[in-house]
Short mmCIF file of C-alpha atoms and ligand atoms in Angstrom, two decimals:
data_model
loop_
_atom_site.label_atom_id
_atom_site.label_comp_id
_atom_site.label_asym_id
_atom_site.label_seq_id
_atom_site.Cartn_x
_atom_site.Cartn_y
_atom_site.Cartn_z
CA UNK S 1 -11.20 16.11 4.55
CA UNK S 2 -8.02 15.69 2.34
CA UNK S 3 -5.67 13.53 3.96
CA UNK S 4 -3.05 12.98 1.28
CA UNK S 5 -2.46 15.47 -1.41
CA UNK S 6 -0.04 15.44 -4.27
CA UNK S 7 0.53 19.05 -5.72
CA UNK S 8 2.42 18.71 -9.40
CA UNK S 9 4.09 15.64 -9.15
CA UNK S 10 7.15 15.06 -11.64
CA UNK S 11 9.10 12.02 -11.45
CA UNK S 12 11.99 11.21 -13.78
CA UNK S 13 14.87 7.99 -13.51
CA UNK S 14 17.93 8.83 -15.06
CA UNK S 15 19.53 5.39 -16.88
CA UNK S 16 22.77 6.35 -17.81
CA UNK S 17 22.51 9.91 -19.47
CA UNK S 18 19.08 8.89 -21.24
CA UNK S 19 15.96 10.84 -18.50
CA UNK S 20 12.84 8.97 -18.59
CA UNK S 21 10.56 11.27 -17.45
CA UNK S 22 7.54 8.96 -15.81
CA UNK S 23 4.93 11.52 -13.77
CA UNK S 24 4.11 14.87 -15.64
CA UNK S 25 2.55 16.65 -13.30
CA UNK S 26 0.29 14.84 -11.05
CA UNK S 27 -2.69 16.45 -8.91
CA UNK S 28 -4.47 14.34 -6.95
CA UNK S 29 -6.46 14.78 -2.93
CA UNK S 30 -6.92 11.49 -1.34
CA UNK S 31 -9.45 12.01 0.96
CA UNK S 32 -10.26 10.14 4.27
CA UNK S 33 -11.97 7.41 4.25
CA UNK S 34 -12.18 7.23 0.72
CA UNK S 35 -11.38 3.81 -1.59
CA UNK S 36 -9.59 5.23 -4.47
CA UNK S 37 -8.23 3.35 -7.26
CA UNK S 38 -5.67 3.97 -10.05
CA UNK S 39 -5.94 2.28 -13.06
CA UNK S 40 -4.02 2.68 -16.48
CA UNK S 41 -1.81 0.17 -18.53
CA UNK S 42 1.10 -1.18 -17.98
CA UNK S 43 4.01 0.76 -17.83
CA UNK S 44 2.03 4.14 -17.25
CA UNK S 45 3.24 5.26 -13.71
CA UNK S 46 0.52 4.20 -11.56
CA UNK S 47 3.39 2.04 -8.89
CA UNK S 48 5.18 4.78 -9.79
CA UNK S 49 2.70 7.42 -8.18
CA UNK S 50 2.10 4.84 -5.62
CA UNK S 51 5.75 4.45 -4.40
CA UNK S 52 5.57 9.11 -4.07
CA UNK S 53 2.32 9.04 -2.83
CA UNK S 54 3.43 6.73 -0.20
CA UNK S 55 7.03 8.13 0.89
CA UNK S 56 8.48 5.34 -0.61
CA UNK S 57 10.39 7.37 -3.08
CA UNK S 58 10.94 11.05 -4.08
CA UNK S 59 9.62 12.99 -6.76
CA UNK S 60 11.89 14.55 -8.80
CA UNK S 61 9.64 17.65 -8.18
CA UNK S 62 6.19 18.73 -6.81
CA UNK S 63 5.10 17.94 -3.52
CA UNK S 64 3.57 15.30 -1.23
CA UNK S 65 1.57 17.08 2.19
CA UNK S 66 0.21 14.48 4.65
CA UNK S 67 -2.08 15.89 6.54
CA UNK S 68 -0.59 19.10 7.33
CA UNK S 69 2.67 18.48 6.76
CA UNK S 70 4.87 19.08 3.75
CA UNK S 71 7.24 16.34 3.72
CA UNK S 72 9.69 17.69 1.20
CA UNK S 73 10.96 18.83 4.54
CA UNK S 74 11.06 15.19 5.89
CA UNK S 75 14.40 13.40 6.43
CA UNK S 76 14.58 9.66 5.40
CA UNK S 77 14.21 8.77 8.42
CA UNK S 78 11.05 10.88 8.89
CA UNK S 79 9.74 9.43 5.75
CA UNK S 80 9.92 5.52 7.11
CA UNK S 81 8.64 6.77 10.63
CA UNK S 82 6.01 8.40 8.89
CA UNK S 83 5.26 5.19 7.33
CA UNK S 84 5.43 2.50 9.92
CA UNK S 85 3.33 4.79 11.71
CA UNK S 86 0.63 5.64 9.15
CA UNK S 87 0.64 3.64 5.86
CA UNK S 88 0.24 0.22 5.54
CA UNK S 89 1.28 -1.39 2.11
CA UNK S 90 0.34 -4.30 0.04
CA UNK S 91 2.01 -5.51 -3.10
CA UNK S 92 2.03 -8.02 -5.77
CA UNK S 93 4.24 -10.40 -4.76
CA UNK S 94 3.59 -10.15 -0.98
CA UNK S 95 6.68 -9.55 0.12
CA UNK S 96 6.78 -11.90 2.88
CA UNK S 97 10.19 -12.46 5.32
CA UNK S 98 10.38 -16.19 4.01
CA UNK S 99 12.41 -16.99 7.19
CA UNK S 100 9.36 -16.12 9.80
CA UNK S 101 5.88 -17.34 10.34
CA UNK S 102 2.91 -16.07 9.50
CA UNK S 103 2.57 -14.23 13.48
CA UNK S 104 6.22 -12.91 12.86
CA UNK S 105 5.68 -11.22 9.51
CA UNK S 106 3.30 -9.48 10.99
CA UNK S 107 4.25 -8.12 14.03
CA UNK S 108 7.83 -7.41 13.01
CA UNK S 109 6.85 -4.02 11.52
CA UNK S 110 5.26 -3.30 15.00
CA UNK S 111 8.39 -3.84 16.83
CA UNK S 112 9.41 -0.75 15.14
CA UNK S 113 6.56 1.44 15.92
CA UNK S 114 5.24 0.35 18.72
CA UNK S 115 6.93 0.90 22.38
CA UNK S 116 4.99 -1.98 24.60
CA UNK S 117 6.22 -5.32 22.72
CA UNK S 118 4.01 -7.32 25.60
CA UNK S 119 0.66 -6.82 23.41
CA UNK S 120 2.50 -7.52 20.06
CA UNK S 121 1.32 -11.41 19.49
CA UNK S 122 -2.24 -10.57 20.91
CA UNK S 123 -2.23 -7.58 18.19
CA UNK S 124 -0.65 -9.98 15.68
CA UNK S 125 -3.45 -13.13 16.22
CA UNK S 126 -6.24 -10.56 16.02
CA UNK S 127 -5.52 -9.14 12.78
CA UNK S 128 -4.61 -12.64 11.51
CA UNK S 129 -8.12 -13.73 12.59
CA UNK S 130 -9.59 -11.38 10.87
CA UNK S 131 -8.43 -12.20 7.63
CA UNK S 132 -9.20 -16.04 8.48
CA UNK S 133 -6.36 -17.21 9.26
CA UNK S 134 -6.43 -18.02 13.15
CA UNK S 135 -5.39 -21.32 12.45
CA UNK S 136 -2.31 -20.62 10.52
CA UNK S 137 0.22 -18.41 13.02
CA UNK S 138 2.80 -20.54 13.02
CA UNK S 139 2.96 -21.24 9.25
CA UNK S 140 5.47 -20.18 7.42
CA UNK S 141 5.19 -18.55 3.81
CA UNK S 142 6.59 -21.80 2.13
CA UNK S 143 3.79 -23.36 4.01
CA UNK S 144 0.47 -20.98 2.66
CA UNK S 145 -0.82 -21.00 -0.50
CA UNK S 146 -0.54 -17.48 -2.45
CA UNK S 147 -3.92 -16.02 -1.42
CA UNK S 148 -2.75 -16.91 2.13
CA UNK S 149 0.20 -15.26 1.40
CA UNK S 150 -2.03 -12.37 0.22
CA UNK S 151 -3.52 -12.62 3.49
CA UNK S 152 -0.84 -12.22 5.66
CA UNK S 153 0.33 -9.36 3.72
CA UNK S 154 -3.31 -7.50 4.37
CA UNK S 155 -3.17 -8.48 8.04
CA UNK S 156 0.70 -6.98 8.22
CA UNK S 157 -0.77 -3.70 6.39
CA UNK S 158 -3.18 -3.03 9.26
CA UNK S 159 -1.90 -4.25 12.02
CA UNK S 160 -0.41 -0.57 13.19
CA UNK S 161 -4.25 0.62 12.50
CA UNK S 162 -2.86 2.74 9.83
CA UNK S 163 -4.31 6.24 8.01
CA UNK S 164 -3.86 4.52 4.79
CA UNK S 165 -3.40 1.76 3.29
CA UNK S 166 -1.73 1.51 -0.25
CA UNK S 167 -1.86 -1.56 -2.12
CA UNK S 168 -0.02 -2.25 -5.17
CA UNK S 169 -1.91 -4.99 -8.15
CA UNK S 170 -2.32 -7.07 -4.97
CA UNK S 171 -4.32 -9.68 -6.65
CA UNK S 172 -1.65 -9.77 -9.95
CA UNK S 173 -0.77 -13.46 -8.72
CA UNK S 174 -3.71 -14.94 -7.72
CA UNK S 175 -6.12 -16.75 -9.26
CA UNK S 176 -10.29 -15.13 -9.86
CA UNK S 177 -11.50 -16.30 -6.73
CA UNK S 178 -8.73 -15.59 -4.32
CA UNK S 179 -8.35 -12.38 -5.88
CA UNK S 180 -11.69 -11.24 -5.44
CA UNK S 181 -11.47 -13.16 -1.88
CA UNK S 182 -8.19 -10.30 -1.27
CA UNK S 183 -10.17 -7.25 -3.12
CA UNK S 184 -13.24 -7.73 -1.01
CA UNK S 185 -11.29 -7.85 2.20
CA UNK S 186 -9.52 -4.26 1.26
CA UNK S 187 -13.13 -3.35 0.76
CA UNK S 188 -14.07 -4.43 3.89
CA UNK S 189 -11.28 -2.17 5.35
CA UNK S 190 -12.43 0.65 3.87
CA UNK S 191 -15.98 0.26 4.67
CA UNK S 192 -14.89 0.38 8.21
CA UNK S 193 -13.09 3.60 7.77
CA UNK S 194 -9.98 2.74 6.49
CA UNK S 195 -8.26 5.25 3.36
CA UNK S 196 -7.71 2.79 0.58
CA UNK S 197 -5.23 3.47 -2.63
CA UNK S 198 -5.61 0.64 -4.90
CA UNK S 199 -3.80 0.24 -7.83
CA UNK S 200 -5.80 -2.16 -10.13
CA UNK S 201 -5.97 -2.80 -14.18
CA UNK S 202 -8.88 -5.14 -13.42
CA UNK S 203 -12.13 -3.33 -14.96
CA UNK S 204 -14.41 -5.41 -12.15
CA UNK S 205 -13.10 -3.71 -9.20
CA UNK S 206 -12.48 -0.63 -10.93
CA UNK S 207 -16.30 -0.49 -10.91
CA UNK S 208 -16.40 -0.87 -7.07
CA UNK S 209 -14.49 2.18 -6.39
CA UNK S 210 -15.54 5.33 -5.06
CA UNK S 211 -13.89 7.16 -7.30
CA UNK S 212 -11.08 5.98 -10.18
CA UNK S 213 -8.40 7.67 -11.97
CA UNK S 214 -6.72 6.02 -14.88
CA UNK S 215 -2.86 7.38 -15.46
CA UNK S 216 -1.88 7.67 -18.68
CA UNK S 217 1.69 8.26 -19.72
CA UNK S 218 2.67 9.82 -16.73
CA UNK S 219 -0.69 12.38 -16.19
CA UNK S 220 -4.29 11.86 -14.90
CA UNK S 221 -6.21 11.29 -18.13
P1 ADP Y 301 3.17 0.73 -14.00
O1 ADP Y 301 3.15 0.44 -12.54
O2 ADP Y 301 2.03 1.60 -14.44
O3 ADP Y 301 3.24 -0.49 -14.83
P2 ADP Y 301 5.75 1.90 -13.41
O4 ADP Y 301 5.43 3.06 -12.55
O5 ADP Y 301 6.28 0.69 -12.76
O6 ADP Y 301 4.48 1.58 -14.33
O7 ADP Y 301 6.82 2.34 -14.50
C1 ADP Y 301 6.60 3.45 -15.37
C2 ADP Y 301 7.83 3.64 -16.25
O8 ADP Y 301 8.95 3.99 -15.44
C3 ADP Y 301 8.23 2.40 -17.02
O9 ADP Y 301 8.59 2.78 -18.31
C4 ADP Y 301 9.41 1.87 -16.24
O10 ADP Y 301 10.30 1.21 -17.09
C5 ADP Y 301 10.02 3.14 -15.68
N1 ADP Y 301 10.71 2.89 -14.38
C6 ADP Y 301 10.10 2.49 -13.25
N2 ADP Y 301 10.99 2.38 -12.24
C7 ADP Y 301 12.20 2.72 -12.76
C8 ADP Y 301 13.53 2.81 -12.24
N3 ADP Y 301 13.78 2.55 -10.96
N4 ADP Y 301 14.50 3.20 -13.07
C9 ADP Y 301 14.25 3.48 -14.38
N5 ADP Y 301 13.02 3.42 -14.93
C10 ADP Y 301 12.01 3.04 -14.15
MG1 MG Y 302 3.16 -1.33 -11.46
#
């Protein structure tokens, strides 16, 4: 079943009066429960198509349905409901509250979505255990190393048990083995069900994907 479809994207960011016209006319059905991943080199689109896939920006044209819903007719508001309900998101540089702990970064996106705040550090120490770091609740980001980081950032993404989760070069800063410790975890997810969109350049876990499309100058080559 498609869960996220994207039906002639166009996306264009106007510098001045010079139009740089960035997605040509994307296609694309995510389906559930699948691990897809978007490759293509630098400069292409692919955080581009990430950012309309995900309802964090607009396309300058086309449309985005989730599930049944058209959300051209979304308001902005309905777009960040829509995703601290249902996406969870992972990026490059982890973007991390530097100000809270490891526990707070993660449950601070619940606070938003969720309505009984009395389960939110149980929720928050589970999904921190998962990704191995029980130990480390009360450490701030200044105080984990970058796959740590990394870490927190995965456990933040899923803590709202999300429909997808979208993750964005996620292992760009990190050294080999933490970023294959980060890649298999999002694997992981996805074995247990979760939708994965993974934007990678990195030809070994391009390989592991169920299915990969590689964005070139703005269309699916
Ligand atoms: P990728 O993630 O594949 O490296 P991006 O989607 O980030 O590529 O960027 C694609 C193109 O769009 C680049 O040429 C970039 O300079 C341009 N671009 C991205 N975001 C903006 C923006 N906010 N304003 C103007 N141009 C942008
Ligand atoms: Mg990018």
């Amino acid at each position: 079943m498609t869960i996220l479809s994207a039906k002639n994207i166009h996306k264009s960011y106007k510098t001045g009066s010079v139009e740089a016209k960035v997605l040509k006319g994307i296609d694309l059905d995510i389906k559930e429960g699948e691990m897809l991943v978007i490759t293509g080199r630098s400069g292409s689109g692919k955080s581009t198509l990430l950012y309309v896939l995900s309802l964090l920006d607009r396309p300058t044209s086309g449309d985005i349905i989730f599930e049944t819903c058209n959300t051209k007719k979304f308001s902005e508001s309905m777009d960040s409901f829509c995703r601290l309900k249902h996406f969870g998101f992972v990026f490059q540089d982890y973007a991390l509250l530097p100000e809270l702990n490891a526990l707070e970064n993660v449950i601070l996106p619940l606070m938003a979505s969720m309505d009984n705040w009395e389960e939110l550090n149980d929720i928050g120490g589970k999904v921190l255990e998962q990704v191995g770091l029980g130990d480390k609740l009360s450490n701030y980001p200044s105080q984990l190393s970058g796959g740590e980081k990394q870490r927190v950032a995965v456990a933040r993404a899923v803590a709202n048990n999300p429909k997808i989760l979208f993750a964005d070069e996620p292992t760009a800063n990190l050294d080999s083995k933490r970023a294959d410790e980060i890649i298999d975890l999002l694997f992981d997810l996805n074995k247990k069900g979760l939708t994965v969109v993974l934007v990678t350049h990195e030809k070994k876990y391009t390989e592991r994907a169920d299915r990969v499309i590689e964005i070139d100058d703005g269309v699916i080559a």
